[in-house]
Tab-separated table of C-alpha atoms and ligand atoms in Angstrom:
chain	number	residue	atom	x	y	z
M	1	UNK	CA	0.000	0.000	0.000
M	2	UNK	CA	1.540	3.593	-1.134
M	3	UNK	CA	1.489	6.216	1.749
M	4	UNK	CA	2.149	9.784	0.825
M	5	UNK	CA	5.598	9.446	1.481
M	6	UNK	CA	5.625	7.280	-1.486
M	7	UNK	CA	3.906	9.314	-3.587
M	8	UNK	CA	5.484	11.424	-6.770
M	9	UNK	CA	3.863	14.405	-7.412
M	10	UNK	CA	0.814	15.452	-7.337
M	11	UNK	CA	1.132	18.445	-4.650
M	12	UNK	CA	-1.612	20.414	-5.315
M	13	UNK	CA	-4.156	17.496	-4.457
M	14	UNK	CA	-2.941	16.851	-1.516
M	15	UNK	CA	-2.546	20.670	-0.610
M	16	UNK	CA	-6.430	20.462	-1.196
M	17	UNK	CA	-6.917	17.642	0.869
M	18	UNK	CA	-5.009	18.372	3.190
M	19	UNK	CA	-6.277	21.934	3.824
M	20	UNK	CA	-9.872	20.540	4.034
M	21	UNK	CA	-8.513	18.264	6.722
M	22	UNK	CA	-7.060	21.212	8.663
M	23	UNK	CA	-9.784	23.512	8.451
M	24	UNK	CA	-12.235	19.541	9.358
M	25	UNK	CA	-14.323	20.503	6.115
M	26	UNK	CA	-13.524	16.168	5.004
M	27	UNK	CA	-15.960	16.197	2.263
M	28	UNK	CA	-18.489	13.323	2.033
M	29	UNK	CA	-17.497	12.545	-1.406
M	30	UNK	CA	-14.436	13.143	-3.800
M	31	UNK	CA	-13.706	12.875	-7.360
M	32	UNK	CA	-10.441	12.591	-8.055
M	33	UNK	CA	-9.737	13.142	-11.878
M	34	UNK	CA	-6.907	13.734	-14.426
M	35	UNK	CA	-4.926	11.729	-16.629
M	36	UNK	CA	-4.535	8.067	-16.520
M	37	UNK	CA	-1.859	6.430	-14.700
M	38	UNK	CA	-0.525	9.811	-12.383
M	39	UNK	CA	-1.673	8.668	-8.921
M	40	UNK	CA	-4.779	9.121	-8.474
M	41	UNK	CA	-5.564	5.742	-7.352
M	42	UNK	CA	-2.711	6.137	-4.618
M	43	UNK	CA	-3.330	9.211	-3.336
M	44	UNK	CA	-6.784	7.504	-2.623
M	45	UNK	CA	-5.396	4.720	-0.503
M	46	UNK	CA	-3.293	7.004	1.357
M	47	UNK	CA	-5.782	9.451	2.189
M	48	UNK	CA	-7.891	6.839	3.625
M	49	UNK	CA	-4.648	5.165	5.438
M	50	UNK	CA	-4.079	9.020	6.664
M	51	UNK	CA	-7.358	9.624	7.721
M	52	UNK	CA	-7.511	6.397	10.087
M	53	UNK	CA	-4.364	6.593	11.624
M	54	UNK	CA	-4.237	6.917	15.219
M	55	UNK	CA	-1.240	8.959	15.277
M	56	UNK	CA	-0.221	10.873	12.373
M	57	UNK	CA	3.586	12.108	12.326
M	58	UNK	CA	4.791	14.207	9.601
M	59	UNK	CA	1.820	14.558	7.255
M	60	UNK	CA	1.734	10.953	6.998
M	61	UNK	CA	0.647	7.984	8.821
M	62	UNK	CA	2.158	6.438	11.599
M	63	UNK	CA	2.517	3.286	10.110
M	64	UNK	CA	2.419	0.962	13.623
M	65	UNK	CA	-0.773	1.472	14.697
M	66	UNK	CA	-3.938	-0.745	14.553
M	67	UNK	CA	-5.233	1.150	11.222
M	68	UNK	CA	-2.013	1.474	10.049
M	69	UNK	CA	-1.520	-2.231	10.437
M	70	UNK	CA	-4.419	-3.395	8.884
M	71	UNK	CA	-3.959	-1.087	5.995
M	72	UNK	CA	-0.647	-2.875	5.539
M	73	UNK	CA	-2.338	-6.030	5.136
M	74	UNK	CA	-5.252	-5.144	2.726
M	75	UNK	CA	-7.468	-5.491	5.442
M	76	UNK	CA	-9.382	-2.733	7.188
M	77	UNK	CA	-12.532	-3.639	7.414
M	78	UNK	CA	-13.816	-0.257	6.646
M	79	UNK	CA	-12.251	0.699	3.534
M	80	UNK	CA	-13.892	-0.792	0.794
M	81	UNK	CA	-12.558	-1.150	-2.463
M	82	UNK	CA	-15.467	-0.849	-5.353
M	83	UNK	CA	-14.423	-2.567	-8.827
M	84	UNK	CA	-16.879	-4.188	-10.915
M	85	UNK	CA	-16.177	-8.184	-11.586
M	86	UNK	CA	-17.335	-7.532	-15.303
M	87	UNK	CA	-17.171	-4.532	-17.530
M	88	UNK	CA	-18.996	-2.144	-15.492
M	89	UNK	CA	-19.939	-2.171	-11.466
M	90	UNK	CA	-23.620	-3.722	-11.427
M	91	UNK	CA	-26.708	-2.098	-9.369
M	92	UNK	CA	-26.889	-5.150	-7.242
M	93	UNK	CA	-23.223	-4.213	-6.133
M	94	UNK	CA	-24.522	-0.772	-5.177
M	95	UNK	CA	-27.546	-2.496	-3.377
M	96	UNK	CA	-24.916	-4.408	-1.382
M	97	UNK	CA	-22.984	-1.268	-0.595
M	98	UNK	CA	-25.770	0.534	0.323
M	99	UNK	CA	-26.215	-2.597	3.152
M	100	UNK	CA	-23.350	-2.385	4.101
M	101	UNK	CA	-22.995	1.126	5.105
M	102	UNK	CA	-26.493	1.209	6.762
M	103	UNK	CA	-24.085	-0.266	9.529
M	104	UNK	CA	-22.023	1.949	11.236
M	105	UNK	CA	-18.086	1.761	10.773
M	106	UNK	CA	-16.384	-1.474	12.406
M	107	UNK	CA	-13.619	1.044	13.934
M	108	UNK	CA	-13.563	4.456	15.289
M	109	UNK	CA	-12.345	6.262	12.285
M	110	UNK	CA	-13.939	7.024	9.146
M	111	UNK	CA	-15.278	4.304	6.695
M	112	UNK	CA	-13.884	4.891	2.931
M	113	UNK	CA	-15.683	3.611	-0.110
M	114	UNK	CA	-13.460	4.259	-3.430
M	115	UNK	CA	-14.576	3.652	-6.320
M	116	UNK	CA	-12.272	3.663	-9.116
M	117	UNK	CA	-12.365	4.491	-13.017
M	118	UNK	CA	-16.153	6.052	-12.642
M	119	UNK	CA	-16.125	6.881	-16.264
M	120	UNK	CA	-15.973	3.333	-17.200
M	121	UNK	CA	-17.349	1.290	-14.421
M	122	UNK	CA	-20.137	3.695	-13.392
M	123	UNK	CA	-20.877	5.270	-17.165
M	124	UNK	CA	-24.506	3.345	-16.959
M	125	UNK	CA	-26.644	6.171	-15.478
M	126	UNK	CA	-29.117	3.530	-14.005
M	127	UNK	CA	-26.141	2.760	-12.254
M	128	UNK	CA	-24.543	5.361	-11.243
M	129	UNK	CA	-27.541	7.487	-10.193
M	130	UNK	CA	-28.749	4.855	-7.880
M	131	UNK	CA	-25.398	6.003	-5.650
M	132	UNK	CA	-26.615	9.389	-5.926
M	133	UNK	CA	-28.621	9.484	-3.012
M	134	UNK	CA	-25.902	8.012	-0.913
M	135	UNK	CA	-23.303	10.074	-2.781
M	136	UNK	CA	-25.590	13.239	-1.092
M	137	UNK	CA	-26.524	11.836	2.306
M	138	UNK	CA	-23.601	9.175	3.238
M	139	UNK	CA	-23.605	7.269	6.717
M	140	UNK	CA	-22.225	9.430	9.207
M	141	UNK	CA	-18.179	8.929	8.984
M	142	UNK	CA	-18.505	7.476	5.667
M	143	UNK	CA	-16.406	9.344	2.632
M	144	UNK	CA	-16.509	8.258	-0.559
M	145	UNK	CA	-13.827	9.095	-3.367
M	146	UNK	CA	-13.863	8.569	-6.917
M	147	UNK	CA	-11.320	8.698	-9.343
M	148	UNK	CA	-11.889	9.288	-12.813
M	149	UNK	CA	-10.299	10.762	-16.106
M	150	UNK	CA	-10.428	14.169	-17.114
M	151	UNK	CA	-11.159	13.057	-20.769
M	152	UNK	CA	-13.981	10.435	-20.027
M	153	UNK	CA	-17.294	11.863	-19.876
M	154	UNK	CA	-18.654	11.784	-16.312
M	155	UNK	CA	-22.359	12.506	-15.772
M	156	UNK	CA	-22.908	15.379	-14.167
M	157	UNK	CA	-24.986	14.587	-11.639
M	158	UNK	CA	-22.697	12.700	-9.968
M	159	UNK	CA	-20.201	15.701	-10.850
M	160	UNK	CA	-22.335	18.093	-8.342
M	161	UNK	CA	-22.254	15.549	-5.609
M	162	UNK	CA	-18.182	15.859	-5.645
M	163	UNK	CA	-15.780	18.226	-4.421
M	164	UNK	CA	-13.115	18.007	-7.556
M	165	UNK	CA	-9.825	17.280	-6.682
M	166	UNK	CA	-7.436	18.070	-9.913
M	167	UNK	CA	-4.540	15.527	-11.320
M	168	UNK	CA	-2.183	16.333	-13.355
M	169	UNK	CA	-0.098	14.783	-15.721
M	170	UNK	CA	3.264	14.541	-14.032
M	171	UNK	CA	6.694	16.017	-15.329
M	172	UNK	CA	9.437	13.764	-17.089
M	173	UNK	CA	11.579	13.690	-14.168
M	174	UNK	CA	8.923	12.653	-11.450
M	175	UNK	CA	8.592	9.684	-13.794
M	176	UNK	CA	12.106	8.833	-14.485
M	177	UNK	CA	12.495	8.767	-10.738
M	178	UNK	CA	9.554	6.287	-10.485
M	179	UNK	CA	12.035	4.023	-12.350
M	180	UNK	CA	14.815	5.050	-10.489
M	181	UNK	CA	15.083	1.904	-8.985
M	182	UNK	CA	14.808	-0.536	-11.490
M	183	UNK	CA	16.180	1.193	-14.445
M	184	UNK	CA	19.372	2.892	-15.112
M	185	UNK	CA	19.115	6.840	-15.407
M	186	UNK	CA	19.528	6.926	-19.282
M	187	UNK	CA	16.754	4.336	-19.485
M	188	UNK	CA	14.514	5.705	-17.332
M	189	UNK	CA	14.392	9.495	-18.678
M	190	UNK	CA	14.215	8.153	-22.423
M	191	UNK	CA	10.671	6.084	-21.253
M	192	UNK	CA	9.523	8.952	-19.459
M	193	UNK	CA	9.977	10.764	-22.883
M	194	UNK	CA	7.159	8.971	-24.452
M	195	UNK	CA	5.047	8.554	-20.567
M	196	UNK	CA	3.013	11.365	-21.431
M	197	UNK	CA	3.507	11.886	-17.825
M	198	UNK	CA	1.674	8.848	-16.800
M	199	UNK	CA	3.611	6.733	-14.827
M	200	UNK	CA	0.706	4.129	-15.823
M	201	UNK	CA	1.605	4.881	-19.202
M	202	UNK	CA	5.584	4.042	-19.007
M	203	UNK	CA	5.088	1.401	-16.649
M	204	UNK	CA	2.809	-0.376	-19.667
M	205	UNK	CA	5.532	0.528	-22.196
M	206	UNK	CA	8.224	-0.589	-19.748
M	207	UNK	CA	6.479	-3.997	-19.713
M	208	UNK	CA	6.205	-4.797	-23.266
M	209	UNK	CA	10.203	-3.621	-23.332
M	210	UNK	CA	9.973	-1.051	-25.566
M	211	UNK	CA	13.483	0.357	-25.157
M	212	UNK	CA	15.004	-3.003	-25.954
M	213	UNK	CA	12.444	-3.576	-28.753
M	214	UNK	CA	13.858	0.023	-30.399
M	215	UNK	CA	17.444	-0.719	-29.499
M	216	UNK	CA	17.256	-4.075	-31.258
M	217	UNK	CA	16.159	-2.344	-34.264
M	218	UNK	CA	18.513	0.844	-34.571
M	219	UNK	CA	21.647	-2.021	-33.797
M	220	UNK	CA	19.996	-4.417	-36.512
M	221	UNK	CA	19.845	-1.328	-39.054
M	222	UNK	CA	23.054	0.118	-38.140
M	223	UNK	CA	24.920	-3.699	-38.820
M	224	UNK	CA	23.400	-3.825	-42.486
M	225	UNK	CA	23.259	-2.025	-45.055
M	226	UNK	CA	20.454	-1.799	-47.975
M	227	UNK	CA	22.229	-4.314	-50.492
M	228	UNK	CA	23.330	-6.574	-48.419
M	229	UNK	CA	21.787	-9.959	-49.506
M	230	UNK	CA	20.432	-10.795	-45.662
M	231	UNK	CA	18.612	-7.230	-45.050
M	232	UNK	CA	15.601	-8.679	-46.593
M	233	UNK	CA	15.607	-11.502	-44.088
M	234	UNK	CA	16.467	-9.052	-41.259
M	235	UNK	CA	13.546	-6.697	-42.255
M	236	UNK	CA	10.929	-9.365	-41.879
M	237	UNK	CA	12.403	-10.820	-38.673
M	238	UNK	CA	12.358	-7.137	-37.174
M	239	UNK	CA	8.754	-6.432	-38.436
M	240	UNK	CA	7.575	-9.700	-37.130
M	241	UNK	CA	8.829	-9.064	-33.826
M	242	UNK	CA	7.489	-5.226	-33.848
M	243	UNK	CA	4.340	-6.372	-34.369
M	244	UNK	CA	3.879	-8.302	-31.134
M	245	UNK	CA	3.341	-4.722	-28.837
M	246	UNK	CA	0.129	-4.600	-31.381
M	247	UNK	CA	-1.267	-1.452	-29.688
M	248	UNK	CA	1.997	0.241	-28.818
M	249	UNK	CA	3.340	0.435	-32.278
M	250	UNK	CA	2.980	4.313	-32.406
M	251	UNK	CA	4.806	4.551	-29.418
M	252	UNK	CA	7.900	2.823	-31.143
M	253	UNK	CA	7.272	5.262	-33.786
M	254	UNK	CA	7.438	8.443	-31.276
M	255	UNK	CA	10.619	6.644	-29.942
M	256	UNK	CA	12.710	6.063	-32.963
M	257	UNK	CA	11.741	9.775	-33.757
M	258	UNK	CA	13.064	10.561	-31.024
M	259	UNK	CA	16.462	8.990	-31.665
M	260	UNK	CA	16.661	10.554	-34.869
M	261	UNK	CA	16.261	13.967	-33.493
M	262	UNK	CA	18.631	12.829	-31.127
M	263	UNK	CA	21.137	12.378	-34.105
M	264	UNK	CA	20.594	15.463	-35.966
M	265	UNK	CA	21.011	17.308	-32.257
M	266	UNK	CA	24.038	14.996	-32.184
M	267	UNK	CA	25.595	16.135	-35.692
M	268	UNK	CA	24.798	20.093	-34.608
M	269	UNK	CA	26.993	18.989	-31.316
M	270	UNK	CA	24.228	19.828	-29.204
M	271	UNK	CA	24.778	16.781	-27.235
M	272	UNK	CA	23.320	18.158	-23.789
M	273	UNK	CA	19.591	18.586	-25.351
M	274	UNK	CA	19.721	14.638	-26.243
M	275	UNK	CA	16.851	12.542	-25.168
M	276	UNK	CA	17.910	8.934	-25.630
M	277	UNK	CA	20.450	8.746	-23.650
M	278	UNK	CA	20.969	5.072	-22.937
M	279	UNK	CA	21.714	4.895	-26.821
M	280	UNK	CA	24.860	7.443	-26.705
M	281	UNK	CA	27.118	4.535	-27.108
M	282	UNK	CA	25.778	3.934	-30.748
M	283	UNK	CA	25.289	7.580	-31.846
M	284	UNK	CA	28.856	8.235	-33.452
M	285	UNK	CA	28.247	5.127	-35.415
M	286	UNK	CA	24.826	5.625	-36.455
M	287	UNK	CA	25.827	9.930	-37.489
M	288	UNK	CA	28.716	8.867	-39.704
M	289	UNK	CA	26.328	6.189	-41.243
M	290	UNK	CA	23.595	8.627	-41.567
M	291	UNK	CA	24.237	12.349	-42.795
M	292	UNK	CA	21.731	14.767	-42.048
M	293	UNK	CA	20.076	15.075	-45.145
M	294	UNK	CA	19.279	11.419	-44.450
M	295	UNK	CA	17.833	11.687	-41.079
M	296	UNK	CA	15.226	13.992	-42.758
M	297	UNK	CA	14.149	11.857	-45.256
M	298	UNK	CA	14.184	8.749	-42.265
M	299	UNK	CA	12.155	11.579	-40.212
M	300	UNK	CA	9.589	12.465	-43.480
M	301	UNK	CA	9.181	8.172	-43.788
M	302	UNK	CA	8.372	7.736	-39.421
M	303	UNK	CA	5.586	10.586	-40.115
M	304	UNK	CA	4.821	8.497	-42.951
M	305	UNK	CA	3.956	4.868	-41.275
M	306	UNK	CA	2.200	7.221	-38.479
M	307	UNK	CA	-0.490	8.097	-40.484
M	308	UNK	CA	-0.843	4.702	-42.569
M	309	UNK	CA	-1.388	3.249	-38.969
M	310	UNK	CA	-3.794	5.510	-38.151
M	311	UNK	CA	-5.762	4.795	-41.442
M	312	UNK	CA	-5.535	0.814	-40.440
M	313	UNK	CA	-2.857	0.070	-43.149
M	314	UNK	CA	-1.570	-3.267	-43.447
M	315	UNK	CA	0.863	-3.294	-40.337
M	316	UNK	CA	3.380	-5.780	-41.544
M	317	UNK	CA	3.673	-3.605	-44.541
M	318	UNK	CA	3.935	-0.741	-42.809
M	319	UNK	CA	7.223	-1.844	-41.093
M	320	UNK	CA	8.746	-3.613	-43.417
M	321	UNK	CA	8.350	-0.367	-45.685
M	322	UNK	CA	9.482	1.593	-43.029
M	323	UNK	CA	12.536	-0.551	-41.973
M	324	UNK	CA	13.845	-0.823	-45.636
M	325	UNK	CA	13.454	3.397	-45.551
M	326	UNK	CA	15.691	3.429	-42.527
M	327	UNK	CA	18.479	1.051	-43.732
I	401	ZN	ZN1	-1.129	4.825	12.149
């Protein structure tokens, strides 16, 4: 479970929370929205951990007591955790809810109900407007948050129940040090390139080992050259292998257009403004190979497979276009 402590970002919600906890205004019901993938869901769980703590140091919880200890273990009995078990949370999960909370709170803190993602699993008005009532009169010590994202389309009647607390997406940095650990500091400030300041977002990407995937392709182009008799062979293998990250593919696109910015920064000698850093080792290679009147053209043909993507193009032909473009 993330406390704030563990938390990147995202100051401004918790100023807001936190003032509303100073001045006791705890609202009955939050929505937290932004972006996908910047904390939102986190902040939740430790702003019910922080609420229930018997002894708060620090702006954060205590971590020892009996709240904090059943927090730990994914098991206080009065914060409950909403998701549907299908596509969308079902009225007879609200009907249970609304049991449950005609009950009062096993502890002496406050009961939390989150619900996450409202603008998919409560986009069914029926739904979601049967928790309106209890959205506007909770149980005493009951608060509810929601998260949702700023793009989905939330119905506003549920909007006018919440007090709004605004995400944001986060800066490169707070997202390369989200990686800190795992990833070496070239690595993890070239995926935070392409996060879009979701650390949801890089952590998907990091998964399907993007950065590998695009280093295995700029090495594989920079060993061949276009007549060599095996480039045909190496073009299919490459394209074959691309196309397993199926709905990432435009995010290898933004990141080999990244690395060929990189090299024309590279041939200007502007070394510090460079991106993919983790790839520095191959760059004097890969600038004598390709002048920068090439790296236009290779820029002109990534713009290129972008848009035949986004008109459904045949993938493999995409690439393998592409690929022979680049070599
Ligand atoms: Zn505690």
């Amino acid at each position: 479970m993330k406390t704030f402590r563990d938390i990147i970002g995202q100051e401004k919600a918790r100023e807001m929370l936190f003032r509303g906890l100073e001045g006791n205004k705890l609202s009955h019901a939050y929505l937290f929205r932004g972006p996908g993938g910047v904390g939102k869901k986190s902040v939740a769980q430790a702003f019910s951990a922080y609420i229930n703590c018997l002894a708060p140091t620090d702006g954060d919880i205590c971590g020892k007591c009996a709240s904090c200890r059943k927090f730990r273990s994914a098991n206080h009995p009065d914060f409950l955790l909403i998701e549907p078990d299908g596509a969308q949370i079902k009225i007879a999960r609200i009907r249970e809810l609304k049991k449950q909370l005609s009950f009062p709170p096993f502890a002496a803190g406050y009961r939390v109900v989150l619900i996450p993602d409202i603008h998919v699993n409560l986009s069914r008005a029926e739904v979601a407007n049967s928790l309106l009532k209890t959205l506007e009169e909770p149980a005493e010590n009951t608060v509810f948050i929601l998260t949702g994202d700023e793009a989905g389309a939330i119905l506003p009647t549920i909007l006018s129940r919440c007090q709004v607390v605004p995400f944001h997406a986060l800066d490169e940095n707070d997202v390369a040090e989200f990686f800190s650990d795992e990833l070496s500091a070239p690595e993890a400030a070239a995926l935070a390139v392409i996060s879009e300041g979701s650390i949801g977002r890089a952590q998907l990407l990091q998964k399907l080992d993007i950065l590998t995937l695009r280093q295995e392709i700029i090495e594989a182009l920079l060993a061949r050259r276009a007549e060599d008799a095996e480039s045909v062979e190496m073009v299919f293998e490459l394209t074959e292998k691309v196309l397993t990250i199926k709905n990432n593919l435009d995010d290898l696109l933004d990141l080999l257009t990244v690395w060929v910015r990189d090299l024309l920064l590279f041939h200007q000698g502007i070394s510090e403004l460079i991106s993919s850093r983790d790839l520095l080792s191959l760059m004097a290679d890969a600038a004598r190979r390709w002048p920068v009147a090439v790296l236009f053209e290779q820029l002109t043909l990534l713009d290129r497979a972008r848009i035949q993507l986004l008109r459904n193009c045949n993938r493999a032909l995409v690439f393998e276009v592409l690929f022979f473009g680049l070599l």
